[in-house]
Amino acid sequence: MKKSNYMWVILIVACVAQFTPNYSQYQLSPMAPQLMESFGLSMTQFSSLFTAAMIPAIFLGIISGLLVDKYGFKIMIGIPLVISAIGLCLRVTASTYTGLLVAMVLTGVGVTFLNSNGPKLMGSFFPPEKITTAMSILLATSTLAMSVAMATTGFFASIRSAFIFAAVLAIIAAVLWFIFVKNPEVDPAAMPPSVSVGESLKLVMKCKPIWIAAVAVAGIMACNVGISSFLPTALVGRGIDSVAAGMYGSIMTIGCLIGTLLGPVIANALGKTKPAMVAFALIAALGGAFFWQLPAGFLLGAGMLVYGAAVSASIPLLMSLPVQLDEIGPVYAGTAGGFLATIQLIGAVVVPTYVITPIAGANMNMFFILSGGCMIITMLLIFFLPEVMKKAK
């Protein structure tokens, strides 16, 4: 197969692998009332279940990048995808909160390795001018999965049937990875001198733009995970029926899909990415805090669409930063991506569950204001990013 065609095969298979864990995670949001009743869950317990798939990234993000840098994509992403499939199969039979929590943690192993090494994967098969576009498509798959889950989960006959469907998708994703993915051919003469794991990690951790981008994305994730996890519940509390609440959540994730695809396009059209990202963050902060209170119907749907687009628009630019930096590039992008993923997922898991939820309690208004406030932190950090961001195509 020609290299120009094979890079699209890689992208398609990676998108399938990316779709499944995000779909399975966001199945929980429309089922929140049923799950909380069936398993006797508190709000904090449900929030911990919703974010459990992100926990592996906190502990394995950096390790995953180092392992893929050393041993290649096929095995070091393929095996974690199998672990994720096992986790989703276990979720079908779980009968306790602890069983669900363990299953959801396992579900996140595969996507941890894929997300950490996404920029390296795209940078290894796509030409430089198409890396950001490929990353946008890969990340858009996540938001597409969220949208599909939010819109369709309510139509399953039971929690069990919804879980079975997700498990089947995970098995298919793992099989496709082992069939179609192979490690890229590398010209030994073009490789830099061998660098130890410690030196590679030290190089990445000394890179200030990586730190800034990581915390900035952590702010985005903290905001969006918090809002996504409780939006349907908050809308039901307003008197909106559960199916309609799920649809509004789906509209929000459709906005995320649009923002992921169009964010880099808008930024590049303006010629400067930082002003565009500041605007995205400000809109997301206001939208996250207040748009959920708009009148039901067109206004609420439009508000959720705008918020979703704004909160996700900067993610492709921030996530593709490692491979764009001269001191990192494709060679160390796996380690850098793992480090970035670790920091951002700390924000996604710790902030909504262990900071915002305990402070807000059952006060949904306070919960959404605090979630939107995370985007203010992101907005401030964007000012400190280097102009290398404008290289994105």
Short mmCIF file of C-alpha atoms in Angstrom, two decimals:
data_model
loop_
_atom_site.label_atom_id
_atom_site.label_comp_id
_atom_site.label_asym_id
_atom_site.label_seq_id
_atom_site.Cartn_x
_atom_site.Cartn_y
_atom_site.Cartn_z
CA MET A 1 0.00 0.00 0.00
CA LYS A 2 1.28 3.48 -0.85
CA LYS A 3 2.44 5.53 2.12
CA SER A 4 0.03 8.32 1.17
CA ASN A 5 -2.87 5.88 1.41
CA TYR A 6 -1.62 4.01 4.46
CA MET A 7 -1.49 7.15 6.58
CA TRP A 8 -5.28 7.42 6.18
CA VAL A 9 -5.66 3.76 7.19
CA ILE A 10 -3.69 4.55 10.35
CA LEU A 11 -5.93 7.53 11.04
CA ILE A 12 -9.14 5.54 10.53
CA VAL A 13 -8.04 2.70 12.83
CA ALA A 14 -6.84 5.20 15.43
CA CYS A 15 -10.21 6.96 15.23
CA VAL A 16 -12.07 3.68 15.85
CA ALA A 17 -9.83 3.02 18.87
CA GLN A 18 -10.42 6.58 20.08
CA PHE A 19 -14.19 6.39 19.61
CA THR A 20 -14.88 3.39 21.85
CA PRO A 21 -13.61 4.50 25.30
CA ASN A 22 -15.08 7.97 24.93
CA TYR A 23 -18.41 6.49 23.86
CA SER A 24 -18.44 4.09 26.80
CA GLN A 25 -17.59 6.85 29.27
CA TYR A 26 -20.27 9.23 28.06
CA GLN A 27 -22.89 6.48 28.13
CA LEU A 28 -22.89 7.09 31.89
CA SER A 29 -24.09 10.68 31.69
CA PRO A 30 -27.62 10.05 30.29
CA MET A 31 -27.92 7.04 32.61
CA ALA A 32 -26.89 9.00 35.71
CA PRO A 33 -30.28 8.91 37.47
CA GLN A 34 -30.74 5.16 36.82
CA LEU A 35 -27.17 4.32 37.84
CA MET A 36 -27.35 6.41 41.00
CA GLU A 37 -30.62 4.71 41.96
CA SER A 38 -29.62 1.16 40.99
CA PHE A 39 -26.22 1.24 42.69
CA GLY A 40 -27.06 3.67 45.49
CA LEU A 41 -24.48 6.20 44.34
CA SER A 42 -23.84 9.66 45.75
CA MET A 43 -22.98 12.55 43.44
CA THR A 44 -19.32 12.21 44.34
CA GLN A 45 -19.37 8.46 43.62
CA PHE A 46 -21.02 8.99 40.26
CA SER A 47 -18.50 11.70 39.40
CA SER A 48 -15.69 9.31 40.33
CA LEU A 49 -17.17 6.66 38.01
CA PHE A 50 -17.47 9.15 35.18
CA THR A 51 -13.84 10.24 35.51
CA ALA A 52 -12.43 6.78 36.36
CA ALA A 53 -11.43 6.07 32.75
CA MET A 54 -9.09 9.05 32.97
CA ILE A 55 -7.22 7.76 36.02
CA PRO A 56 -4.77 5.56 34.03
CA ALA A 57 -3.51 8.65 32.23
CA ILE A 58 -2.38 10.12 35.55
CA PHE A 59 -0.19 7.11 36.35
CA LEU A 60 0.62 5.76 32.88
CA GLY A 61 0.71 8.85 30.67
CA ILE A 62 4.46 9.45 30.84
CA ILE A 63 5.26 5.73 30.93
CA SER A 64 3.14 5.12 27.84
CA GLY A 65 5.07 7.73 25.89
CA LEU A 66 8.42 6.29 26.95
CA LEU A 67 7.33 2.73 26.05
CA VAL A 68 6.06 3.70 22.61
CA ASP A 69 9.18 5.77 21.93
CA LYS A 70 11.21 2.63 22.71
CA TYR A 71 9.11 -0.29 21.41
CA GLY A 72 6.77 1.15 18.80
CA PHE A 73 3.05 1.64 18.28
CA LYS A 74 1.72 -1.78 17.34
CA ILE A 75 2.33 -3.67 20.58
CA MET A 76 2.51 -0.84 23.08
CA ILE A 77 -0.88 0.57 22.06
CA GLY A 78 -2.42 -2.74 20.97
CA ILE A 79 -2.06 -4.47 24.36
CA PRO A 80 -3.64 -1.56 26.27
CA LEU A 81 -6.57 -1.64 23.81
CA VAL A 82 -7.09 -5.30 24.73
CA ILE A 83 -7.05 -4.35 28.43
CA SER A 84 -9.71 -1.72 27.74
CA ALA A 85 -11.88 -4.30 25.98
CA ILE A 86 -11.55 -6.58 29.01
CA GLY A 87 -12.60 -3.68 31.25
CA LEU A 88 -15.75 -3.04 29.22
CA CYS A 89 -16.61 -6.74 29.28
CA LEU A 90 -16.25 -6.71 33.08
CA ARG A 91 -18.49 -3.64 33.25
CA VAL A 92 -21.36 -5.70 31.82
CA THR A 93 -21.31 -8.04 34.83
CA ALA A 94 -20.46 -5.50 37.55
CA SER A 95 -23.01 -5.42 40.37
CA THR A 96 -21.36 -3.02 42.82
CA TYR A 97 -19.88 0.47 42.81
CA THR A 98 -16.41 -1.01 43.30
CA GLY A 99 -16.85 -3.39 40.37
CA LEU A 100 -17.99 -0.56 38.12
CA LEU A 101 -15.10 1.62 39.25
CA VAL A 102 -12.48 -1.05 38.48
CA ALA A 103 -14.05 -1.74 35.08
CA MET A 104 -14.09 1.95 34.17
CA VAL A 105 -10.46 2.38 35.23
CA LEU A 106 -9.44 -0.50 32.92
CA THR A 107 -11.49 1.07 30.13
CA GLY A 108 -9.17 4.06 30.11
CA VAL A 109 -5.89 2.17 29.67
CA GLY A 110 -6.03 1.94 25.88
CA VAL A 111 -7.01 5.54 25.26
CA THR A 112 -4.26 6.66 27.66
CA PHE A 113 -1.62 5.12 25.41
CA LEU A 114 -3.36 6.38 22.27
CA ASN A 115 -3.85 9.95 23.48
CA SER A 116 -0.33 10.25 24.86
CA ASN A 117 1.14 9.12 21.56
CA GLY A 118 -1.41 10.64 19.17
CA PRO A 119 0.87 13.50 18.06
CA LYS A 120 3.77 11.04 17.61
CA LEU A 121 1.55 8.63 15.68
CA MET A 122 0.29 11.35 13.34
CA GLY A 123 3.76 12.88 13.04
CA SER A 124 5.24 9.51 12.06
CA PHE A 125 2.86 8.91 9.14
CA PHE A 126 1.64 12.36 8.04
CA PRO A 127 3.72 15.16 6.49
CA PRO A 128 4.31 18.18 8.78
CA GLU A 129 1.71 20.34 7.07
CA LYS A 130 -1.03 17.77 7.76
CA ILE A 131 -0.20 16.83 11.37
CA THR A 132 -2.57 19.34 12.98
CA THR A 133 -5.36 18.38 10.57
CA ALA A 134 -4.89 14.69 11.39
CA MET A 135 -4.86 15.48 15.12
CA SER A 136 -8.04 17.52 14.71
CA ILE A 137 -9.78 14.56 13.10
CA LEU A 138 -8.52 12.16 15.77
CA LEU A 139 -9.66 14.44 18.59
CA ALA A 140 -12.95 15.12 16.81
CA THR A 141 -13.61 11.39 17.00
CA SER A 142 -13.67 11.72 20.78
CA THR A 143 -16.31 14.41 20.66
CA LEU A 144 -18.28 12.49 18.05
CA ALA A 145 -18.30 9.51 20.41
CA MET A 146 -19.52 11.72 23.25
CA SER A 147 -22.28 13.13 21.07
CA VAL A 148 -23.45 9.71 19.89
CA ALA A 149 -23.42 8.37 23.45
CA MET A 150 -25.37 11.32 24.86
CA ALA A 151 -27.95 11.14 22.05
CA THR A 152 -28.53 7.39 21.80
CA THR A 153 -27.91 5.80 25.20
CA GLY A 154 -31.42 6.65 26.38
CA PHE A 155 -32.86 4.40 23.68
CA PHE A 156 -31.22 1.21 24.99
CA ALA A 157 -33.62 -1.14 26.76
CA SER A 158 -31.42 -1.38 29.84
CA ILE A 159 -28.09 -0.40 31.34
CA ARG A 160 -26.79 -3.90 30.61
CA SER A 161 -27.66 -3.77 26.89
CA ALA A 162 -25.91 -0.41 26.55
CA PHE A 163 -22.82 -1.82 28.27
CA ILE A 164 -22.80 -4.92 26.02
CA PHE A 165 -22.83 -2.77 22.88
CA ALA A 166 -19.83 -0.76 24.11
CA ALA A 167 -17.92 -3.96 24.93
CA VAL A 168 -18.43 -5.27 21.40
CA LEU A 169 -17.12 -2.00 19.94
CA ALA A 170 -13.99 -2.27 22.12
CA ILE A 171 -13.25 -5.79 20.91
CA ILE A 172 -13.59 -4.67 17.28
CA ALA A 173 -11.22 -1.73 17.88
CA ALA A 174 -8.51 -3.98 19.37
CA VAL A 175 -8.78 -6.48 16.51
CA LEU A 176 -8.54 -3.75 13.85
CA TRP A 177 -5.44 -2.32 15.52
CA PHE A 178 -3.52 -5.60 15.39
CA ILE A 179 -4.61 -6.29 11.80
CA PHE A 180 -3.80 -2.95 10.20
CA VAL A 181 -1.25 -1.03 12.29
CA LYS A 182 2.47 -1.47 11.82
CA ASN A 183 5.41 0.53 13.10
CA PRO A 184 6.73 3.17 10.67
CA GLU A 185 9.91 2.57 8.75
CA VAL A 186 12.74 4.66 10.14
CA ASP A 187 15.95 5.61 8.38
CA PRO A 188 18.70 4.86 10.94
CA ALA A 189 20.88 7.56 9.42
CA ALA A 190 18.19 10.15 10.13
CA MET A 191 17.81 9.17 13.77
CA PRO A 192 19.42 11.36 16.45
CA PRO A 193 21.89 9.82 18.89
CA SER A 194 20.25 7.42 21.32
CA VAL A 195 18.98 9.12 24.47
CA SER A 196 18.22 7.27 27.70
CA VAL A 197 14.75 7.26 29.23
CA GLY A 198 15.89 9.58 32.00
CA GLU A 199 17.47 12.04 29.57
CA SER A 200 14.39 11.99 27.36
CA LEU A 201 12.10 12.72 30.29
CA LYS A 202 14.46 15.42 31.57
CA LEU A 203 14.47 17.08 28.15
CA VAL A 204 10.67 17.15 28.09
CA MET A 205 10.26 18.39 31.66
CA LYS A 206 12.65 21.27 31.02
CA CYS A 207 10.47 22.46 28.14
CA LYS A 208 8.32 25.32 29.52
CA PRO A 209 5.80 25.36 26.63
CA ILE A 210 4.92 21.74 27.41
CA TRP A 211 4.11 22.66 31.01
CA ILE A 212 2.02 25.65 29.95
CA ALA A 213 0.08 23.68 27.33
CA ALA A 214 -0.49 20.81 29.76
CA VAL A 215 -2.01 22.99 32.49
CA ALA A 216 -4.02 24.93 29.90
CA VAL A 217 -5.58 21.72 28.58
CA ALA A 218 -6.11 20.58 32.18
CA GLY A 219 -8.28 23.65 32.68
CA ILE A 220 -10.29 22.81 29.56
CA MET A 221 -10.74 19.21 30.63
CA ALA A 222 -11.74 20.15 34.19
CA CYS A 223 -14.41 22.48 32.87
CA ASN A 224 -15.81 20.18 30.21
CA VAL A 225 -15.70 16.94 32.20
CA GLY A 226 -17.51 18.58 35.09
CA ILE A 227 -20.20 20.07 32.89
CA SER A 228 -20.61 16.98 30.71
CA SER A 229 -21.01 14.68 33.70
CA PHE A 230 -23.84 16.61 35.36
CA LEU A 231 -25.53 18.57 32.54
CA PRO A 232 -28.37 16.05 32.00
CA THR A 233 -28.92 15.76 35.76
CA ALA A 234 -29.01 19.55 36.14
CA LEU A 235 -31.47 19.90 33.27
CA VAL A 236 -33.72 17.19 34.72
CA GLY A 237 -33.63 19.17 37.96
CA ARG A 238 -35.04 22.10 35.99
CA GLY A 239 -38.01 19.96 34.96
CA ILE A 240 -36.74 18.90 31.53
CA ASP A 241 -37.40 15.20 30.81
CA SER A 242 -34.42 12.85 30.71
CA VAL A 243 -34.54 12.14 26.96
CA ALA A 244 -34.57 15.85 26.11
CA ALA A 245 -31.80 16.47 28.67
CA GLY A 246 -29.69 13.84 26.93
CA MET A 247 -30.34 15.52 23.58
CA TYR A 248 -29.13 18.88 24.91
CA GLY A 249 -26.01 17.11 26.11
CA SER A 250 -25.64 15.66 22.63
CA ILE A 251 -25.95 19.13 21.09
CA MET A 252 -23.14 20.27 23.38
CA THR A 253 -20.88 17.45 22.19
CA ILE A 254 -21.78 18.20 18.56
CA GLY A 255 -20.49 21.67 19.34
CA CYS A 256 -17.31 20.08 20.68
CA LEU A 257 -16.97 18.20 17.39
CA ILE A 258 -17.39 21.40 15.39
CA GLY A 259 -14.96 23.30 17.57
CA THR A 260 -12.31 20.59 17.36
CA LEU A 261 -12.44 20.66 13.57
CA LEU A 262 -12.81 24.40 13.05
CA GLY A 263 -10.65 25.76 15.88
CA PRO A 264 -7.34 25.38 13.99
CA VAL A 265 -8.98 26.62 10.78
CA ILE A 266 -10.22 29.80 12.45
CA ALA A 267 -6.90 30.40 14.21
CA ASN A 268 -4.91 29.98 11.02
CA ALA A 269 -7.31 32.18 9.06
CA LEU A 270 -6.71 34.96 11.60
CA GLY A 271 -2.97 34.46 11.26
CA LYS A 272 -2.45 34.48 15.05
CA THR A 273 -3.53 31.57 17.18
CA LYS A 274 -3.22 33.11 20.64
CA PRO A 275 -5.95 35.78 20.25
CA ALA A 276 -8.27 33.14 18.81
CA MET A 277 -7.64 30.78 21.74
CA VAL A 278 -8.17 33.57 24.26
CA ALA A 279 -11.55 34.32 22.66
CA PHE A 280 -12.47 30.62 22.67
CA ALA A 281 -11.60 30.34 26.37
CA LEU A 282 -13.58 33.43 27.37
CA ILE A 283 -16.70 32.25 25.53
CA ALA A 284 -16.33 28.79 27.08
CA ALA A 285 -15.97 30.27 30.57
CA LEU A 286 -19.21 32.25 30.23
CA GLY A 287 -21.00 29.41 28.46
CA GLY A 288 -19.96 26.79 30.97
CA ALA A 289 -21.05 28.92 33.90
CA PHE A 290 -24.38 30.24 32.63
CA PHE A 291 -25.68 28.79 29.34
CA TRP A 292 -27.27 25.73 31.00
CA GLN A 293 -29.84 28.10 32.55
CA LEU A 294 -31.13 29.41 29.20
CA PRO A 295 -34.81 28.78 28.39
CA ALA A 296 -35.50 25.28 27.05
CA GLY A 297 -35.77 25.05 23.30
CA PHE A 298 -33.77 26.93 20.68
CA LEU A 299 -31.88 29.18 23.10
CA LEU A 300 -30.69 26.33 25.31
CA GLY A 301 -29.71 24.24 22.29
CA ALA A 302 -27.83 27.16 20.72
CA GLY A 303 -26.10 27.93 24.00
CA MET A 304 -24.91 24.34 24.43
CA LEU A 305 -23.68 24.29 20.81
CA VAL A 306 -21.70 27.51 21.25
CA TYR A 307 -20.23 26.40 24.57
CA GLY A 308 -19.20 23.01 23.16
CA ALA A 309 -17.51 24.60 20.15
CA ALA A 310 -15.66 27.17 22.25
CA VAL A 311 -14.42 24.78 24.94
CA SER A 312 -12.91 22.34 22.44
CA ALA A 313 -11.58 24.70 19.77
CA SER A 314 -8.12 25.14 21.29
CA ILE A 315 -7.46 21.49 22.12
CA PRO A 316 -5.98 20.42 18.73
CA LEU A 317 -3.58 23.36 18.76
CA LEU A 318 -2.45 22.65 22.31
CA MET A 319 -2.19 18.87 21.84
CA SER A 320 -0.15 19.18 18.65
CA LEU A 321 2.35 21.54 20.30
CA PRO A 322 4.94 18.87 21.27
CA VAL A 323 5.55 17.68 17.73
CA GLN A 324 5.73 21.30 16.50
CA LEU A 325 8.54 22.25 18.88
CA ASP A 326 12.04 21.95 17.45
CA GLU A 327 13.44 20.63 20.73
CA ILE A 328 10.80 17.87 20.89
CA GLY A 329 9.68 16.91 17.37
CA PRO A 330 8.37 13.43 16.44
CA VAL A 331 11.31 11.69 18.15
CA TYR A 332 10.36 12.74 21.68
CA ALA A 333 6.70 13.51 21.01
CA GLY A 334 5.59 10.29 22.72
CA THR A 335 7.30 11.19 25.98
CA ALA A 336 6.13 14.81 25.73
CA GLY A 337 2.59 13.74 24.87
CA GLY A 338 2.55 11.37 27.84
CA PHE A 339 3.70 14.11 30.17
CA LEU A 340 1.11 16.52 28.80
CA ALA A 341 -1.63 13.91 29.08
CA THR A 342 -0.70 13.18 32.71
CA ILE A 343 -1.01 16.83 33.75
CA GLN A 344 -4.21 17.46 31.80
CA LEU A 345 -5.90 14.34 33.19
CA ILE A 346 -5.02 15.32 36.74
CA GLY A 347 -7.14 18.38 36.04
CA ALA A 348 -9.91 16.32 34.46
CA VAL A 349 -10.14 13.77 37.27
CA VAL A 350 -9.13 15.66 40.40
CA VAL A 351 -10.74 19.07 39.87
CA PRO A 352 -14.38 18.09 39.05
CA THR A 353 -14.60 15.19 41.51
CA TYR A 354 -12.47 16.26 44.45
CA VAL A 355 -12.51 20.07 44.26
CA ILE A 356 -15.64 21.39 42.52
CA THR A 357 -18.16 18.74 43.64
CA PRO A 358 -17.30 18.92 47.38
CA ILE A 359 -17.41 22.74 47.30
CA ALA A 360 -20.65 23.00 45.30
CA GLY A 361 -22.43 20.02 46.85
CA ALA A 362 -25.96 19.82 45.41
CA ASN A 363 -25.87 23.48 44.31
CA MET A 364 -25.84 23.12 40.53
CA ASN A 365 -25.51 26.85 39.97
CA MET A 366 -22.29 26.97 41.99
CA PHE A 367 -21.05 23.77 40.33
CA PHE A 368 -21.35 25.22 36.82
CA ILE A 369 -19.85 28.58 37.80
CA LEU A 370 -16.80 26.87 39.28
CA SER A 371 -16.49 24.63 36.20
CA GLY A 372 -16.64 27.63 33.88
CA GLY A 373 -14.05 29.37 36.03
CA CYS A 374 -11.48 26.73 35.07
CA MET A 375 -11.46 28.25 31.57
CA ILE A 376 -10.28 31.58 33.01
CA ILE A 377 -7.10 29.81 34.13
CA THR A 378 -6.68 28.41 30.62
CA MET A 379 -7.22 31.84 29.09
CA LEU A 380 -4.49 33.39 31.23
CA LEU A 381 -2.01 30.61 30.43
CA ILE A 382 -2.51 31.00 26.69
CA PHE A 383 -0.79 34.41 26.84
CA PHE A 384 2.45 32.64 27.82
CA LEU A 385 2.52 30.17 24.92
CA PRO A 386 5.28 30.60 22.31
CA GLU A 387 4.61 31.81 18.81
CA VAL A 388 5.55 28.35 17.49
CA MET A 389 1.81 27.72 17.70
CA LYS A 390 1.33 29.68 14.50
CA LYS A 391 3.15 26.92 12.57
CA ALA A 392 0.06 24.72 12.77
CA LYS A 393 -1.47 24.12 9.34
#
